Amino acid sequence: MKKFGIIMMFAALLGFTSCGALGAATDSTAAASGLACGKALIALNSSKKAGTLAITNPTDLSNMLVVISAYNGLKTNKDNSAYKKSFASGMVTGGNGLITTANATAITNSLLNATGLDGVNTSNIAQKAQTVGTILQLLAALK
């Protein structure tokens, strides 16, 4: 019951945001996307180091789809500097020390400019050979 009360207070707090804070909602969306993308890139990097990175591995496939989803969000907001900044900040949070403030912007820009992720989705990812190559290029920045 105590948890329910805390959740309700949090929901009420979110409900009291003003119209001026609407931009912040987009930024928090970007940060959440960056966080998920950072975690997925770290997991993919671990698979790469272990020599097990494969599109046929369900965990790797799931993480690739997270990166693709982040790519789609960035592509949609490519002209929104606040979105990109919040996304990069989220990547640092999810990057487990491998994604830092020093390389997050470069990784974000690399992801935004990636060509091998265009049109990739859950239905066709297995047929998109360039997807893994693009992911490997992104992982190269994590050294």
Short mmCIF file of N, CA and C in Angstrom, two decimals:
data_model
loop_
_atom_site.label_atom_id
_atom_site.label_comp_id
_atom_site.label_asym_id
_atom_site.label_seq_id
_atom_site.Cartn_x
_atom_site.Cartn_y
_atom_site.Cartn_z
N MET A 1 0.83 -1.18 0.00
CA MET A 1 0.00 0.00 0.00
C MET A 1 0.88 1.25 0.00
N LYS A 2 2.00 1.18 0.72
CA LYS A 2 2.90 2.31 0.79
C LYS A 2 3.48 2.62 -0.59
N LYS A 3 3.83 1.55 -1.34
CA LYS A 3 4.36 1.73 -2.68
C LYS A 3 3.33 2.37 -3.59
N PHE A 4 2.08 1.96 -3.44
CA PHE A 4 1.01 2.52 -4.25
C PHE A 4 0.89 4.02 -4.00
N GLY A 5 0.99 4.42 -2.75
CA GLY A 5 0.92 5.84 -2.39
C GLY A 5 2.05 6.64 -3.01
N ILE A 6 3.24 6.07 -3.00
CA ILE A 6 4.40 6.74 -3.59
C ILE A 6 4.21 6.88 -5.10
N ILE A 7 3.70 5.82 -5.72
CA ILE A 7 3.45 5.87 -7.16
C ILE A 7 2.40 6.93 -7.49
N MET A 8 1.36 7.00 -6.68
CA MET A 8 0.31 8.00 -6.91
C MET A 8 0.85 9.42 -6.73
N MET A 9 1.72 9.62 -5.74
CA MET A 9 2.31 10.95 -5.54
C MET A 9 3.16 11.32 -6.75
N PHE A 10 3.91 10.35 -7.26
CA PHE A 10 4.74 10.60 -8.43
C PHE A 10 3.87 10.94 -9.64
N ALA A 11 2.78 10.19 -9.83
CA ALA A 11 1.87 10.46 -10.94
C ALA A 11 1.23 11.84 -10.80
N ALA A 12 0.87 12.21 -9.58
CA ALA A 12 0.30 13.53 -9.36
C ALA A 12 1.31 14.63 -9.65
N LEU A 13 2.55 14.40 -9.27
CA LEU A 13 3.60 15.37 -9.54
C LEU A 13 3.76 15.57 -11.04
N LEU A 14 3.72 14.49 -11.78
CA LEU A 14 3.82 14.59 -13.24
C LEU A 14 2.61 15.30 -13.82
N GLY A 15 1.47 15.12 -13.21
CA GLY A 15 0.25 15.75 -13.69
C GLY A 15 0.24 17.25 -13.51
N PHE A 16 1.06 17.78 -12.61
CA PHE A 16 1.08 19.21 -12.34
C PHE A 16 2.08 19.97 -13.18
N THR A 17 2.69 19.31 -14.15
CA THR A 17 3.65 20.02 -14.98
C THR A 17 2.94 21.05 -15.84
N SER A 18 3.59 22.15 -16.07
CA SER A 18 2.99 23.21 -16.86
C SER A 18 3.30 23.02 -18.33
N CYS A 19 2.67 23.84 -19.16
CA CYS A 19 2.93 23.77 -20.60
C CYS A 19 4.38 24.11 -20.90
N GLY A 20 5.00 24.94 -20.10
CA GLY A 20 6.39 25.30 -20.30
C GLY A 20 7.32 24.12 -20.08
N ALA A 21 6.86 23.14 -19.34
CA ALA A 21 7.69 21.96 -19.07
C ALA A 21 7.50 20.87 -20.11
N LEU A 22 6.69 21.15 -21.13
CA LEU A 22 6.44 20.16 -22.16
C LEU A 22 7.70 19.76 -22.89
N GLY A 23 8.60 20.69 -23.11
CA GLY A 23 9.88 20.39 -23.75
C GLY A 23 10.70 19.44 -22.91
N ALA A 24 10.59 19.56 -21.60
CA ALA A 24 11.33 18.68 -20.71
C ALA A 24 10.86 17.23 -20.87
N ALA A 25 9.56 17.03 -21.20
CA ALA A 25 9.06 15.68 -21.39
C ALA A 25 9.77 15.03 -22.57
N THR A 26 9.98 15.79 -23.63
CA THR A 26 10.71 15.27 -24.78
C THR A 26 12.14 14.95 -24.37
N ASP A 27 12.75 15.83 -23.59
CA ASP A 27 14.12 15.59 -23.15
C ASP A 27 14.21 14.34 -22.29
N SER A 28 13.23 14.12 -21.43
CA SER A 28 13.28 12.91 -20.60
C SER A 28 13.06 11.66 -21.46
N THR A 29 12.29 11.80 -22.51
CA THR A 29 12.12 10.70 -23.45
C THR A 29 13.44 10.41 -24.14
N ALA A 30 14.14 11.46 -24.54
CA ALA A 30 15.44 11.30 -25.19
C ALA A 30 16.44 10.66 -24.24
N ALA A 31 16.44 11.11 -22.99
CA ALA A 31 17.38 10.56 -22.00
C ALA A 31 17.09 9.08 -21.76
N ALA A 32 15.81 8.71 -21.69
CA ALA A 32 15.45 7.30 -21.50
C ALA A 32 15.87 6.47 -22.71
N SER A 33 15.70 7.02 -23.90
CA SER A 33 16.13 6.31 -25.10
C SER A 33 17.65 6.16 -25.12
N GLY A 34 18.35 7.22 -24.75
CA GLY A 34 19.82 7.16 -24.68
C GLY A 34 20.29 6.16 -23.64
N LEU A 35 19.64 6.13 -22.49
CA LEU A 35 19.98 5.18 -21.44
C LEU A 35 19.84 3.75 -21.95
N ALA A 36 18.70 3.44 -22.58
CA ALA A 36 18.47 2.10 -23.11
C ALA A 36 19.48 1.76 -24.20
N CYS A 37 19.76 2.75 -25.05
CA CYS A 37 20.73 2.53 -26.13
C CYS A 37 22.12 2.28 -25.56
N GLY A 38 22.51 3.05 -24.57
CA GLY A 38 23.81 2.86 -23.93
C GLY A 38 23.95 1.48 -23.34
N LYS A 39 22.92 1.03 -22.62
CA LYS A 39 22.95 -0.31 -22.04
C LYS A 39 23.04 -1.38 -23.13
N ALA A 40 22.28 -1.18 -24.20
CA ALA A 40 22.29 -2.16 -25.30
C ALA A 40 23.66 -2.19 -25.98
N LEU A 41 24.27 -1.03 -26.19
CA LEU A 41 25.60 -1.00 -26.80
C LEU A 41 26.64 -1.68 -25.91
N ILE A 42 26.53 -1.49 -24.61
CA ILE A 42 27.47 -2.14 -23.69
C ILE A 42 27.29 -3.65 -23.75
N ALA A 43 26.04 -4.12 -23.78
CA ALA A 43 25.78 -5.56 -23.86
C ALA A 43 26.29 -6.12 -25.19
N LEU A 44 26.07 -5.39 -26.27
CA LEU A 44 26.57 -5.83 -27.57
C LEU A 44 28.09 -5.84 -27.61
N ASN A 45 28.69 -4.87 -26.96
CA ASN A 45 30.15 -4.82 -26.89
C ASN A 45 30.69 -6.03 -26.12
N SER A 46 30.01 -6.42 -25.07
CA SER A 46 30.42 -7.60 -24.30
C SER A 46 30.33 -8.86 -25.16
N SER A 47 29.27 -8.97 -25.95
CA SER A 47 29.13 -10.11 -26.86
C SER A 47 30.23 -10.10 -27.91
N LYS A 48 30.54 -8.92 -28.40
CA LYS A 48 31.60 -8.80 -29.40
C LYS A 48 32.94 -9.26 -28.82
N LYS A 49 33.25 -8.79 -27.61
CA LYS A 49 34.51 -9.18 -26.97
C LYS A 49 34.57 -10.68 -26.70
N ALA A 50 33.42 -11.27 -26.40
CA ALA A 50 33.36 -12.71 -26.13
C ALA A 50 33.37 -13.53 -27.43
N GLY A 51 33.23 -12.84 -28.56
CA GLY A 51 33.21 -13.53 -29.84
C GLY A 51 31.89 -14.20 -30.15
N THR A 52 30.83 -13.76 -29.48
CA THR A 52 29.52 -14.40 -29.67
C THR A 52 28.48 -13.49 -30.31
N LEU A 53 28.87 -12.29 -30.72
CA LEU A 53 27.93 -11.35 -31.30
C LEU A 53 27.35 -11.93 -32.59
N ALA A 54 26.03 -12.09 -32.60
CA ALA A 54 25.36 -12.65 -33.77
C ALA A 54 23.92 -12.20 -33.81
N ILE A 55 23.44 -12.00 -35.00
CA ILE A 55 22.05 -11.60 -35.18
C ILE A 55 21.11 -12.75 -34.84
N THR A 56 21.63 -13.97 -34.79
CA THR A 56 20.82 -15.14 -34.45
C THR A 56 20.71 -15.35 -32.94
N ASN A 57 21.53 -14.64 -32.17
CA ASN A 57 21.47 -14.72 -30.71
C ASN A 57 20.30 -13.83 -30.25
N PRO A 58 19.29 -14.42 -29.58
CA PRO A 58 18.11 -13.63 -29.19
C PRO A 58 18.45 -12.40 -28.33
N THR A 59 19.43 -12.51 -27.45
CA THR A 59 19.80 -11.37 -26.61
C THR A 59 20.43 -10.28 -27.45
N ASP A 60 21.35 -10.65 -28.34
CA ASP A 60 21.97 -9.67 -29.22
C ASP A 60 20.93 -9.04 -30.14
N LEU A 61 20.04 -9.86 -30.65
CA LEU A 61 18.98 -9.35 -31.54
C LEU A 61 18.12 -8.33 -30.81
N SER A 62 17.77 -8.63 -29.59
CA SER A 62 16.97 -7.70 -28.78
C SER A 62 17.72 -6.40 -28.56
N ASN A 63 19.01 -6.49 -28.25
CA ASN A 63 19.80 -5.27 -28.03
C ASN A 63 19.98 -4.47 -29.32
N MET A 64 20.11 -5.16 -30.45
CA MET A 64 20.19 -4.45 -31.73
C MET A 64 18.90 -3.69 -32.02
N LEU A 65 17.78 -4.30 -31.67
CA LEU A 65 16.49 -3.63 -31.88
C LEU A 65 16.35 -2.40 -30.99
N VAL A 66 16.93 -2.44 -29.80
CA VAL A 66 16.93 -1.26 -28.92
C VAL A 66 17.74 -0.14 -29.58
N VAL A 67 18.89 -0.49 -30.13
CA VAL A 67 19.74 0.51 -30.81
C VAL A 67 19.01 1.07 -32.03
N ILE A 68 18.32 0.22 -32.76
CA ILE A 68 17.58 0.67 -33.94
C ILE A 68 16.43 1.59 -33.54
N SER A 69 15.78 1.26 -32.45
CA SER A 69 14.71 2.12 -31.95
C SER A 69 15.27 3.50 -31.55
N ALA A 70 16.43 3.49 -30.91
CA ALA A 70 17.08 4.75 -30.54
C ALA A 70 17.45 5.54 -31.79
N TYR A 71 17.95 4.84 -32.80
CA TYR A 71 18.30 5.47 -34.07
C TYR A 71 17.07 6.15 -34.68
N ASN A 72 15.95 5.45 -34.67
CA ASN A 72 14.72 6.01 -35.23
C ASN A 72 14.28 7.26 -34.48
N GLY A 73 14.41 7.24 -33.15
CA GLY A 73 14.08 8.43 -32.36
C GLY A 73 15.01 9.59 -32.67
N LEU A 74 16.29 9.30 -32.82
CA LEU A 74 17.25 10.35 -33.18
C LEU A 74 16.96 10.91 -34.57
N LYS A 75 16.65 10.03 -35.49
CA LYS A 75 16.38 10.45 -36.87
C LYS A 75 15.16 11.39 -36.90
N THR A 76 14.15 11.04 -36.12
CA THR A 76 12.95 11.87 -36.05
C THR A 76 13.25 13.24 -35.45
N ASN A 77 14.20 13.29 -34.53
CA ASN A 77 14.53 14.54 -33.82
C ASN A 77 15.90 15.10 -34.21
N LYS A 78 16.33 14.83 -35.44
CA LYS A 78 17.68 15.20 -35.86
C LYS A 78 17.98 16.69 -35.77
N ASP A 79 16.96 17.52 -35.86
CA ASP A 79 17.17 18.96 -35.79
C ASP A 79 16.92 19.53 -34.39
N ASN A 80 16.65 18.68 -33.43
CA ASN A 80 16.35 19.11 -32.07
C ASN A 80 17.60 18.91 -31.21
N SER A 81 18.34 19.99 -30.99
CA SER A 81 19.60 19.89 -30.25
C SER A 81 19.38 19.47 -28.80
N ALA A 82 18.27 19.88 -28.20
CA ALA A 82 17.98 19.49 -26.82
C ALA A 82 17.75 17.98 -26.73
N TYR A 83 17.08 17.43 -27.72
CA TYR A 83 16.85 15.98 -27.75
C TYR A 83 18.18 15.25 -27.84
N LYS A 84 19.03 15.68 -28.77
CA LYS A 84 20.32 15.01 -28.96
C LYS A 84 21.20 15.13 -27.72
N LYS A 85 21.17 16.28 -27.07
CA LYS A 85 21.97 16.48 -25.86
C LYS A 85 21.46 15.56 -24.73
N SER A 86 20.15 15.49 -24.58
CA SER A 86 19.58 14.62 -23.55
C SER A 86 19.83 13.15 -23.86
N PHE A 87 19.76 12.79 -25.14
CA PHE A 87 20.04 11.42 -25.56
C PHE A 87 21.47 11.05 -25.20
N ALA A 88 22.41 11.93 -25.52
CA ALA A 88 23.83 11.67 -25.21
C ALA A 88 24.03 11.54 -23.71
N SER A 89 23.36 12.38 -22.94
CA SER A 89 23.46 12.30 -21.48
C SER A 89 22.92 10.97 -20.96
N GLY A 90 21.82 10.50 -21.55
CA GLY A 90 21.27 9.20 -21.18
C GLY A 90 22.21 8.07 -21.52
N MET A 91 22.91 8.20 -22.65
CA MET A 91 23.88 7.18 -23.04
C MET A 91 25.00 7.07 -22.01
N VAL A 92 25.44 8.20 -21.50
CA VAL A 92 26.49 8.19 -20.48
C VAL A 92 25.99 7.43 -19.25
N THR A 93 24.75 7.69 -18.85
CA THR A 93 24.18 7.01 -17.69
C THR A 93 24.11 5.50 -17.91
N GLY A 94 23.72 5.08 -19.10
CA GLY A 94 23.61 3.66 -19.38
C GLY A 94 24.90 3.02 -19.86
N GLY A 95 25.93 3.83 -20.06
CA GLY A 95 27.16 3.36 -20.67
C GLY A 95 28.16 2.67 -19.78
N ASN A 96 27.85 2.51 -18.52
CA ASN A 96 28.68 1.73 -17.61
C ASN A 96 30.16 2.11 -17.64
N GLY A 97 30.43 3.40 -17.81
CA GLY A 97 31.82 3.88 -17.81
C GLY A 97 32.51 3.81 -19.16
N LEU A 98 31.98 3.04 -20.10
CA LEU A 98 32.56 2.97 -21.44
C LEU A 98 32.08 4.11 -22.33
N ILE A 99 30.87 4.56 -22.07
CA ILE A 99 30.36 5.73 -22.77
C ILE A 99 30.49 6.89 -21.79
N THR A 100 31.33 7.83 -22.15
CA THR A 100 31.62 8.97 -21.28
C THR A 100 31.11 10.25 -21.93
N THR A 101 31.16 11.33 -21.18
CA THR A 101 30.77 12.61 -21.76
C THR A 101 31.70 12.98 -22.92
N ALA A 102 32.91 12.47 -22.89
CA ALA A 102 33.88 12.76 -23.95
C ALA A 102 33.53 12.07 -25.26
N ASN A 103 32.94 10.88 -25.21
CA ASN A 103 32.65 10.17 -26.47
C ASN A 103 31.16 10.03 -26.77
N ALA A 104 30.28 10.44 -25.85
CA ALA A 104 28.83 10.26 -26.05
C ALA A 104 28.31 11.04 -27.26
N THR A 105 28.77 12.25 -27.43
CA THR A 105 28.30 13.06 -28.57
C THR A 105 28.75 12.43 -29.88
N ALA A 106 29.98 11.94 -29.93
CA ALA A 106 30.48 11.30 -31.14
C ALA A 106 29.68 10.03 -31.45
N ILE A 107 29.36 9.24 -30.42
CA ILE A 107 28.58 8.02 -30.62
C ILE A 107 27.16 8.39 -31.07
N THR A 108 26.59 9.42 -30.46
CA THR A 108 25.26 9.88 -30.85
C THR A 108 25.25 10.31 -32.32
N ASN A 109 26.24 11.08 -32.72
CA ASN A 109 26.33 11.52 -34.12
C ASN A 109 26.56 10.35 -35.06
N SER A 110 27.39 9.40 -34.65
CA SER A 110 27.62 8.21 -35.47
C SER A 110 26.33 7.42 -35.65
N LEU A 111 25.58 7.29 -34.57
CA LEU A 111 24.31 6.58 -34.64
C LEU A 111 23.34 7.34 -35.55
N LEU A 112 23.27 8.63 -35.39
CA LEU A 112 22.36 9.44 -36.20
C LEU A 112 22.71 9.35 -37.69
N ASN A 113 23.97 9.25 -38.00
CA ASN A 113 24.41 9.22 -39.40
C ASN A 113 24.58 7.80 -39.95
N ALA A 114 24.24 6.79 -39.16
CA ALA A 114 24.37 5.40 -39.60
C ALA A 114 23.42 5.13 -40.76
N THR A 115 23.93 4.52 -41.80
CA THR A 115 23.08 4.22 -42.96
C THR A 115 22.56 2.78 -42.94
N GLY A 116 23.20 1.91 -42.23
CA GLY A 116 22.81 0.51 -42.22
C GLY A 116 21.62 0.19 -41.35
N LEU A 117 21.00 1.20 -40.75
CA LEU A 117 19.86 0.95 -39.87
C LEU A 117 18.55 1.47 -40.45
N ASP A 118 18.63 2.12 -41.61
CA ASP A 118 17.42 2.66 -42.25
C ASP A 118 16.46 1.54 -42.62
N GLY A 119 15.22 1.68 -42.18
CA GLY A 119 14.19 0.73 -42.55
C GLY A 119 14.26 -0.63 -41.87
N VAL A 120 15.16 -0.79 -40.90
CA VAL A 120 15.29 -2.07 -40.21
C VAL A 120 14.25 -2.13 -39.09
N ASN A 121 13.59 -3.27 -38.98
CA ASN A 121 12.61 -3.48 -37.91
C ASN A 121 12.62 -4.95 -37.51
N THR A 122 11.73 -5.31 -36.61
CA THR A 122 11.70 -6.68 -36.09
C THR A 122 11.40 -7.70 -37.18
N SER A 123 10.67 -7.30 -38.20
CA SER A 123 10.28 -8.24 -39.25
C SER A 123 11.40 -8.53 -40.25
N ASN A 124 12.27 -7.56 -40.47
CA ASN A 124 13.26 -7.74 -41.54
C ASN A 124 14.71 -7.70 -41.09
N ILE A 125 14.96 -7.61 -39.80
CA ILE A 125 16.33 -7.45 -39.32
C ILE A 125 17.24 -8.60 -39.75
N ALA A 126 16.71 -9.81 -39.80
CA ALA A 126 17.54 -10.96 -40.18
C ALA A 126 18.00 -10.90 -41.63
N GLN A 127 17.27 -10.16 -42.46
CA GLN A 127 17.64 -10.03 -43.87
C GLN A 127 18.54 -8.82 -44.13
N LYS A 128 18.80 -8.02 -43.14
CA LYS A 128 19.59 -6.80 -43.31
C LYS A 128 21.03 -7.05 -42.87
N ALA A 129 21.84 -7.50 -43.79
CA ALA A 129 23.23 -7.85 -43.49
C ALA A 129 24.02 -6.64 -42.99
N GLN A 130 23.71 -5.45 -43.46
CA GLN A 130 24.47 -4.27 -43.07
C GLN A 130 24.21 -3.85 -41.63
N THR A 131 23.18 -4.38 -40.99
CA THR A 131 22.86 -4.00 -39.62
C THR A 131 23.99 -4.35 -38.66
N VAL A 132 24.50 -5.55 -38.73
CA VAL A 132 25.58 -5.98 -37.82
C VAL A 132 26.84 -5.14 -38.09
N GLY A 133 27.14 -4.90 -39.35
CA GLY A 133 28.30 -4.06 -39.68
C GLY A 133 28.18 -2.67 -39.11
N THR A 134 26.99 -2.11 -39.17
CA THR A 134 26.76 -0.78 -38.62
C THR A 134 26.91 -0.79 -37.10
N ILE A 135 26.38 -1.82 -36.46
CA ILE A 135 26.51 -1.97 -35.00
C ILE A 135 27.99 -2.08 -34.63
N LEU A 136 28.75 -2.85 -35.40
CA LEU A 136 30.19 -2.99 -35.11
C LEU A 136 30.92 -1.66 -35.24
N GLN A 137 30.53 -0.84 -36.20
CA GLN A 137 31.12 0.50 -36.33
C GLN A 137 30.84 1.34 -35.10
N LEU A 138 29.62 1.24 -34.58
CA LEU A 138 29.26 2.00 -33.37
C LEU A 138 30.07 1.51 -32.17
N LEU A 139 30.27 0.19 -32.08
CA LEU A 139 31.01 -0.38 -30.96
C LEU A 139 32.48 0.01 -30.98
N ALA A 140 33.00 0.33 -32.14
CA ALA A 140 34.42 0.72 -32.25
C ALA A 140 34.71 1.98 -31.43
N ALA A 141 33.71 2.79 -31.19
CA ALA A 141 33.90 4.01 -30.41
C ALA A 141 34.00 3.75 -28.91
N LEU A 142 33.76 2.53 -28.48
CA LEU A 142 33.76 2.21 -27.05
C LEU A 142 35.13 1.79 -26.52
N LYS A 143 36.16 1.90 -27.29
CA LYS A 143 37.50 1.47 -26.86
C LYS A 143 38.03 2.31 -25.74
#
